[in-house]
PDB file of C-alpha atoms in Angstrom:
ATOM      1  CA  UNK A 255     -13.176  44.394 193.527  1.00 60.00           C
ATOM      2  CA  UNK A 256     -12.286  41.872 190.859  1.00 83.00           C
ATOM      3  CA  UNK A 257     -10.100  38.791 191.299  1.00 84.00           C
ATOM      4  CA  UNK A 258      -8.703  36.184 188.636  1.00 90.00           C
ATOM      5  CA  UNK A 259      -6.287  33.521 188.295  1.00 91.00           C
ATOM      6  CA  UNK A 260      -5.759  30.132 187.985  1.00 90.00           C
ATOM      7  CA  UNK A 261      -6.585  27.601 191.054  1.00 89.00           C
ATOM      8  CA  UNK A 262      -6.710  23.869 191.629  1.00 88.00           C
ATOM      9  CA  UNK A 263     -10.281  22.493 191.703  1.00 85.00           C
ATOM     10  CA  UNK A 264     -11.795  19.119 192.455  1.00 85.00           C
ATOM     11  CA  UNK A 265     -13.682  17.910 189.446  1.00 81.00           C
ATOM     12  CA  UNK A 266     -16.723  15.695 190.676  1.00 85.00           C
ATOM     13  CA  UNK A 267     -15.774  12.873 189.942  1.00 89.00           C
ATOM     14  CA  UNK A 268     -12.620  13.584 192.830  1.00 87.00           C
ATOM     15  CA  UNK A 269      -9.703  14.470 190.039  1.00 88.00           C
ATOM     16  CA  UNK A 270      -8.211  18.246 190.304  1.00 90.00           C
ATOM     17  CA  UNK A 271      -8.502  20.009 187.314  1.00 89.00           C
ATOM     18  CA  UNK A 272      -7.074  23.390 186.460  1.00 89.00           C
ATOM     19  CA  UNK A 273      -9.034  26.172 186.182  1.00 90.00           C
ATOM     20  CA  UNK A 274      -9.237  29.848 185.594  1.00 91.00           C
ATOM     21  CA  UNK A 275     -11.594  31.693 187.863  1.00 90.00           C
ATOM     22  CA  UNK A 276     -13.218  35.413 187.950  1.00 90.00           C
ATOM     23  CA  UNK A 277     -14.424  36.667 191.178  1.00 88.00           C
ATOM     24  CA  UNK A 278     -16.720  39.810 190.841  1.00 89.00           C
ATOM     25  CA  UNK A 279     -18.040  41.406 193.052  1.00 85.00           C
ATOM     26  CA  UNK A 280     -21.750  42.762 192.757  1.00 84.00           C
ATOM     27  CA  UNK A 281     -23.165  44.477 196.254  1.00 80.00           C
ATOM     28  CA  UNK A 282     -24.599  41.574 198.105  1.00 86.00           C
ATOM     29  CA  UNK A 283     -23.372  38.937 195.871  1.00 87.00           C
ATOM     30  CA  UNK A 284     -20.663  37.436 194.867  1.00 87.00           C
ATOM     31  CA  UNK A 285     -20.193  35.598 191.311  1.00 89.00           C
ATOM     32  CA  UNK A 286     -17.631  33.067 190.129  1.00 86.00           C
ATOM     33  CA  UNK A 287     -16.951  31.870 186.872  1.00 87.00           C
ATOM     34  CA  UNK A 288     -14.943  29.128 186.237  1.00 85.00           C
ATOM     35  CA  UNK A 289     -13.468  27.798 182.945  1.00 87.00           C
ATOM     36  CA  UNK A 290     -11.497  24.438 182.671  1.00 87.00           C
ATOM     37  CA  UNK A 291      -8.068  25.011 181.738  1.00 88.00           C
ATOM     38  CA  UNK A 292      -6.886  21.854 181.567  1.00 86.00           C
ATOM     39  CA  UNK A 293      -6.597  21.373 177.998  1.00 88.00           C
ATOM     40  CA  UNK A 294      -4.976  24.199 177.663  1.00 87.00           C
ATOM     41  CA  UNK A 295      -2.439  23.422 180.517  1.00 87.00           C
ATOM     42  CA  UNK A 296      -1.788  19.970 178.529  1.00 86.00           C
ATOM     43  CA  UNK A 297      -0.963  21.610 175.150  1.00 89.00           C
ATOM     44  CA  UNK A 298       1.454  24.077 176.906  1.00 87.00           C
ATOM     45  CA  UNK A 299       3.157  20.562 178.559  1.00 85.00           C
ATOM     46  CA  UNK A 300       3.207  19.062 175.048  1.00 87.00           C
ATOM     47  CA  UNK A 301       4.880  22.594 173.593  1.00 88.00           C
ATOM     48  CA  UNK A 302       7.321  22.709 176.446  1.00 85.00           C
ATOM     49  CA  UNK A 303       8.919  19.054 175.507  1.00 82.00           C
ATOM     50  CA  UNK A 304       8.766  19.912 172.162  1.00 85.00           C
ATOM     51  CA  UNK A 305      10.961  22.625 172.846  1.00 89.00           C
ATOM     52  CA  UNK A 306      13.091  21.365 175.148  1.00 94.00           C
ATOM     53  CA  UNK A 307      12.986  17.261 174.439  1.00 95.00           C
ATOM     54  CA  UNK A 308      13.475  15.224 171.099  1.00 95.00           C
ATOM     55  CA  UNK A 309      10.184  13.830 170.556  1.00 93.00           C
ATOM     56  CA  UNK A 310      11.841  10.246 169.267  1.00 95.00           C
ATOM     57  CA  UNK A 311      14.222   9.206 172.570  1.00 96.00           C
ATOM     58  CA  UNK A 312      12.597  11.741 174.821  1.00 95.00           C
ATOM     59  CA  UNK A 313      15.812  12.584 175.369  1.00 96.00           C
ATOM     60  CA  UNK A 314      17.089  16.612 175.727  1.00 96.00           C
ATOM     61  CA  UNK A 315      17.343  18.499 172.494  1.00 96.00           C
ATOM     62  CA  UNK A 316      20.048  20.691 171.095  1.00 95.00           C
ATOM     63  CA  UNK A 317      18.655  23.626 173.247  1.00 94.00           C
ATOM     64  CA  UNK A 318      18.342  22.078 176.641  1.00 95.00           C
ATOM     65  CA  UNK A 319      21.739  20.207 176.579  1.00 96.00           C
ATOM     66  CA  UNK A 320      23.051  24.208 175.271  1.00 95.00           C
ATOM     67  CA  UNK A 321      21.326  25.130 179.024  1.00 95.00           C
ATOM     68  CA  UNK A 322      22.867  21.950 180.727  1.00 95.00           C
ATOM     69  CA  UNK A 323      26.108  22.202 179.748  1.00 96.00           C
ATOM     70  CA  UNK A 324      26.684  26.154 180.591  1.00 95.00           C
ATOM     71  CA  UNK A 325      25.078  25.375 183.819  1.00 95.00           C
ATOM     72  CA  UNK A 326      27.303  22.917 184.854  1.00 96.00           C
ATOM     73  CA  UNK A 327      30.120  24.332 183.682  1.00 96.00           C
ATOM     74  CA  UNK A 328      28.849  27.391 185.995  1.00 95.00           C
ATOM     75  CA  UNK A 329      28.501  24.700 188.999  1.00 94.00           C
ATOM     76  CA  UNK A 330      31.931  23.196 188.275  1.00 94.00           C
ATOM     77  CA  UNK A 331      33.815  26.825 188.383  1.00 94.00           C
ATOM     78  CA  UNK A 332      31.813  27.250 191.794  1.00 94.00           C
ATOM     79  CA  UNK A 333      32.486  23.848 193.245  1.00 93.00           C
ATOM     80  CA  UNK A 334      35.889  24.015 191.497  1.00 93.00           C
ATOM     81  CA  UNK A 335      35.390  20.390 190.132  1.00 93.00           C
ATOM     82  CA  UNK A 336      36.284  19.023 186.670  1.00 93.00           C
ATOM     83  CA  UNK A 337      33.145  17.552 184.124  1.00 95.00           C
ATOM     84  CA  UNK A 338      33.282  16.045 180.365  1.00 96.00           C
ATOM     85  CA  UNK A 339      31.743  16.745 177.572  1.00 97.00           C
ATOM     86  CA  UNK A 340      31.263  13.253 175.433  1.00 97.00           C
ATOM     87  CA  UNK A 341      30.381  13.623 171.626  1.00 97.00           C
ATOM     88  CA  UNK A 342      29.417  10.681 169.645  1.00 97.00           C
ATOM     89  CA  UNK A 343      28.671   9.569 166.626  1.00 96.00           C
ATOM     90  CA  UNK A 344      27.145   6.461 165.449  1.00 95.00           C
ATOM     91  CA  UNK A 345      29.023   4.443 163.144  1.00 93.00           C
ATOM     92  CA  UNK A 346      27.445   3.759 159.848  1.00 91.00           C
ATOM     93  CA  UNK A 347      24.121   4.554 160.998  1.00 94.00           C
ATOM     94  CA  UNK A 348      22.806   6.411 157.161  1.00 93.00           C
ATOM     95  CA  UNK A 349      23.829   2.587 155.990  1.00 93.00           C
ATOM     96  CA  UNK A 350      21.347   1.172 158.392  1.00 93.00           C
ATOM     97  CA  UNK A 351      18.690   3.723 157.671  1.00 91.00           C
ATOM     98  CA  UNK A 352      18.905   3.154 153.781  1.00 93.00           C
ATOM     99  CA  UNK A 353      19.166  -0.475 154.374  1.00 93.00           C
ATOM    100  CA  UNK A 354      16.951  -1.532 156.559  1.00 93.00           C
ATOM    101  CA  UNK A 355      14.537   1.805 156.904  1.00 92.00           C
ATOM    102  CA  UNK A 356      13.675   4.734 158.921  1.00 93.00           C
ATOM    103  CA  UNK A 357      11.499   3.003 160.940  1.00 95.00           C
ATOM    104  CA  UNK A 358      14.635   0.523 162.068  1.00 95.00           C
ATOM    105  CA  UNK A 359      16.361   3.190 162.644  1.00 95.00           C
ATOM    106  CA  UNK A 360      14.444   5.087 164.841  1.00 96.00           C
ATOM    107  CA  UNK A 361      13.881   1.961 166.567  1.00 97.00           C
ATOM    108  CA  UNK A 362      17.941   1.918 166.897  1.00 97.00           C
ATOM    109  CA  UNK A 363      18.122   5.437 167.719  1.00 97.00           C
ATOM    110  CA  UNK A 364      16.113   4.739 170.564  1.00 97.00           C
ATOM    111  CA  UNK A 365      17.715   1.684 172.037  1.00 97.00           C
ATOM    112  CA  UNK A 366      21.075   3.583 171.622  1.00 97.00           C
ATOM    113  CA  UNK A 367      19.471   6.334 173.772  1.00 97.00           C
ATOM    114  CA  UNK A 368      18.160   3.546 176.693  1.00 97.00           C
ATOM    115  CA  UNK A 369      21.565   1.766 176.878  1.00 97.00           C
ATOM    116  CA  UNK A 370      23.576   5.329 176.843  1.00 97.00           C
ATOM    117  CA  UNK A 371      20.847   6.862 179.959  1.00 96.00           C
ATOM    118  CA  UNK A 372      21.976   3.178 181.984  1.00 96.00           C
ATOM    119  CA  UNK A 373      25.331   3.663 182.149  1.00 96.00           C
ATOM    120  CA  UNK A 374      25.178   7.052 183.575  1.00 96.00           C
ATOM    121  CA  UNK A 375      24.845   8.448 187.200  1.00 93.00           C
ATOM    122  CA  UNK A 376      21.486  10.400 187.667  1.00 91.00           C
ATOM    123  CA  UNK A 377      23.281  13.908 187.477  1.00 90.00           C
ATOM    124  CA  UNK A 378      24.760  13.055 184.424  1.00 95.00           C
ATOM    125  CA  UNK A 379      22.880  13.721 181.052  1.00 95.00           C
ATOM    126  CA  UNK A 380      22.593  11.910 177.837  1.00 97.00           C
ATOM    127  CA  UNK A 381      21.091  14.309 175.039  1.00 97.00           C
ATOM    128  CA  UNK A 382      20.286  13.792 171.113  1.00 97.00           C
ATOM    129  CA  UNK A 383      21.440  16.794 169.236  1.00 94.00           C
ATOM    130  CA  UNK A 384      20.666  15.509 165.988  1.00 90.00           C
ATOM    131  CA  UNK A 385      20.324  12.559 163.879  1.00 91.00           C
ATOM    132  CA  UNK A 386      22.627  10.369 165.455  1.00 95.00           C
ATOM    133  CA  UNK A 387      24.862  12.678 167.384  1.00 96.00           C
ATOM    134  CA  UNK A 388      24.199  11.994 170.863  1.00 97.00           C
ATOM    135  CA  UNK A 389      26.128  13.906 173.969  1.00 97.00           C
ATOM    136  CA  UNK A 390      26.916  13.132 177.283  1.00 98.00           C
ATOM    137  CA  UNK A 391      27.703  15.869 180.417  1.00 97.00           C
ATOM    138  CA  UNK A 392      29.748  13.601 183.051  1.00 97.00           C
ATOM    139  CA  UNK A 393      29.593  16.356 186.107  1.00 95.00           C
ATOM    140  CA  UNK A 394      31.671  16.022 189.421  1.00 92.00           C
ATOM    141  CA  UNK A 395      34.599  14.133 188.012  1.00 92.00           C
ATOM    142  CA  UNK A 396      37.361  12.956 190.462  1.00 90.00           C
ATOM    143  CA  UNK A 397      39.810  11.982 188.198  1.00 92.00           C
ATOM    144  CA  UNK A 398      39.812  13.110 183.864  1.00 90.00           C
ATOM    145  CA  UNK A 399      40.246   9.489 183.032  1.00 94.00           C
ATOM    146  CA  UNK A 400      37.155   8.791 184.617  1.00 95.00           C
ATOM    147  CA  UNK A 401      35.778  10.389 181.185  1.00 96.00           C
ATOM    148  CA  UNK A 402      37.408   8.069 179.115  1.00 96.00           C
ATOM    149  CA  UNK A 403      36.651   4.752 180.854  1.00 96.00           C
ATOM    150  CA  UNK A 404      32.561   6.040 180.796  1.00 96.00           C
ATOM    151  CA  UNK A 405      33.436   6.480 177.171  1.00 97.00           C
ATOM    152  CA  UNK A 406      35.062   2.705 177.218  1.00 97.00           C
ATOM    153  CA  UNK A 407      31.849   1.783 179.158  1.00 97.00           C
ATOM    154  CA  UNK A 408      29.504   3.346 176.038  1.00 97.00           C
ATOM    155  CA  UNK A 409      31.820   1.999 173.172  1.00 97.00           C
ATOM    156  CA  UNK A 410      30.945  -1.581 174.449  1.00 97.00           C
ATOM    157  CA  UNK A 411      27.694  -1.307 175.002  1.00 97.00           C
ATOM    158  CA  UNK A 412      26.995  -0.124 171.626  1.00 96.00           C
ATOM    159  CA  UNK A 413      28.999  -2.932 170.073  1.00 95.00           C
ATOM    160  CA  UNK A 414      26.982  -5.472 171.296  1.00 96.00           C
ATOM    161  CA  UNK A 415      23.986  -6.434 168.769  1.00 95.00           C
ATOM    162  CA  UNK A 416      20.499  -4.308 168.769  1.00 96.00           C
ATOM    163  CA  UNK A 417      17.437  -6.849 168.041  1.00 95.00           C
ATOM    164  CA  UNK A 418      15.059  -5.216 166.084  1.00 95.00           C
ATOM    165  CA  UNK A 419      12.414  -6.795 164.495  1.00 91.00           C
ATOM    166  CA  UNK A 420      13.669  -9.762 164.486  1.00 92.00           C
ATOM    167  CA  UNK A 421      17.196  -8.226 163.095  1.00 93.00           C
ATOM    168  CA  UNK A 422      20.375  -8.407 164.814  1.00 95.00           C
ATOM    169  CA  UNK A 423      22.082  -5.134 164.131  1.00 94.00           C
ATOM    170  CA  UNK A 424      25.525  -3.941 164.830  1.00 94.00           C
ATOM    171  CA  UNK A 425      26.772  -0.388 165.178  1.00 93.00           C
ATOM    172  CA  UNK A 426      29.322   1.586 167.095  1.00 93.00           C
ATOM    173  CA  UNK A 427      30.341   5.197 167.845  1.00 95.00           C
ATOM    174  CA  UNK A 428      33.061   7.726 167.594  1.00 95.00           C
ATOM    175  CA  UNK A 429      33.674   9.459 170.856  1.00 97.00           C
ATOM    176  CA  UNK A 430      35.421  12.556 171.123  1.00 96.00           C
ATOM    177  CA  UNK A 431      36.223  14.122 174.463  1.00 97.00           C
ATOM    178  CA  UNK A 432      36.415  17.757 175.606  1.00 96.00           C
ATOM    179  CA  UNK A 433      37.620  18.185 179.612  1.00 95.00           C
ATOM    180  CA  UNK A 434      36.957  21.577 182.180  1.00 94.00           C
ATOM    181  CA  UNK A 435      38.745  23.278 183.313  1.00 92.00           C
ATOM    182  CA  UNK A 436      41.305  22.022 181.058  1.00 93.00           C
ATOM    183  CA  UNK A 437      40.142  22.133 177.157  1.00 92.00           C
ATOM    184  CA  UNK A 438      37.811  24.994 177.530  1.00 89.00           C
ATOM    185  CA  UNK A 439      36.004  27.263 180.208  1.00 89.00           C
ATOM    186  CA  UNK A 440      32.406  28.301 178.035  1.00 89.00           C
ATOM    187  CA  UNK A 441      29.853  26.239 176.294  1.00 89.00           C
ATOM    188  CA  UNK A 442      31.512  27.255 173.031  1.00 89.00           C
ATOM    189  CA  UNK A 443      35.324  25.901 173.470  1.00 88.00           C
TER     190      UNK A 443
END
């Protein structure tokens, strides 16, 4: 009989390593080859954020925030709890990138992204859909104004200045709000 798969090994030098391993069978003997995997492994990591994560704020993309949101819409219809759906824009950011530079404002876009993720509980999530559209899934709400003063606590944040190389720069956002149960019961309302 003939066996192979992937196992855990310990490399010599004491690190585990993935590999893939063939067991054969041959009378008295039995052979293994082994093949190290774990480049392999590392470029199917690497594909699975770039799927799933915006490769600037490391922040969810478009499609796992699509998977977030219908899940916890799923969890609040279970629970029978209310979440929010924040949208927001960045004010004048295209002004900032033609100003000062793409590289400025990626280095915005990513400081926008750090200040957003520290205002929120752990089983809330910040995403970047695109550009600077960033969106925020507030799960497990007590009360629906509890939306708008995280939405307060954002629109300050981002008012204060962003230093960046050696620049102070000054943006806002736009937030628009969408409530469950009561403005819609699917990812698309």
């Amino acid at each position: 009989p003939k066996w192979k798969g992937e196992i855990s090994a310990y490399h010599k030098d004491g690190s585990r390593k993935p590999v893939w391993v063939t067991f054969e069978n041959l009378g008295e003997h039995l052979i293994a080859i082994f093949f190290d995997i774990s480049q392999l492994k590392h470029l199917e990591e690497r594909l699975n954020f770039m799927a799933y994560f915006d490769p600037l704020t490391r922040l969810p993309n478009r499609a796992l925030f699509q998977d977030r949101l219908s899940t916890a819409i799923i969890r609040a219809q279970r629970e029978k709890q209310r979440l929010a759906l924040l949208y927001l824009d960045l004010d004048h950011f295209k002004n900032i990138n033609d100003g000062f530079g793409h590289q400025v404002g990626d280095a915005l876009l990513i400081q926008v992204a750090n200040r957003i993720s520290q205002l929120l509980r752990k089983n809330d999530s910040v995403c970047r859909l695109d550009g600077d559209e960033f969106t925020v899934i507030l799960e497990s709400l007590e009360r629906s104004k509890d939306a708008t003063i995280v939405a307060e606590k954002i629109i300050h944040s981002l008012q204060e200045p962003f230093h960046i190389e050696s620049l102070d720069i000054y943006t806002g956002t736009s937030i628009g709000i969408a409530l469950y149960p009561f403005d819609g019961h699917t990812t698309e309302e």
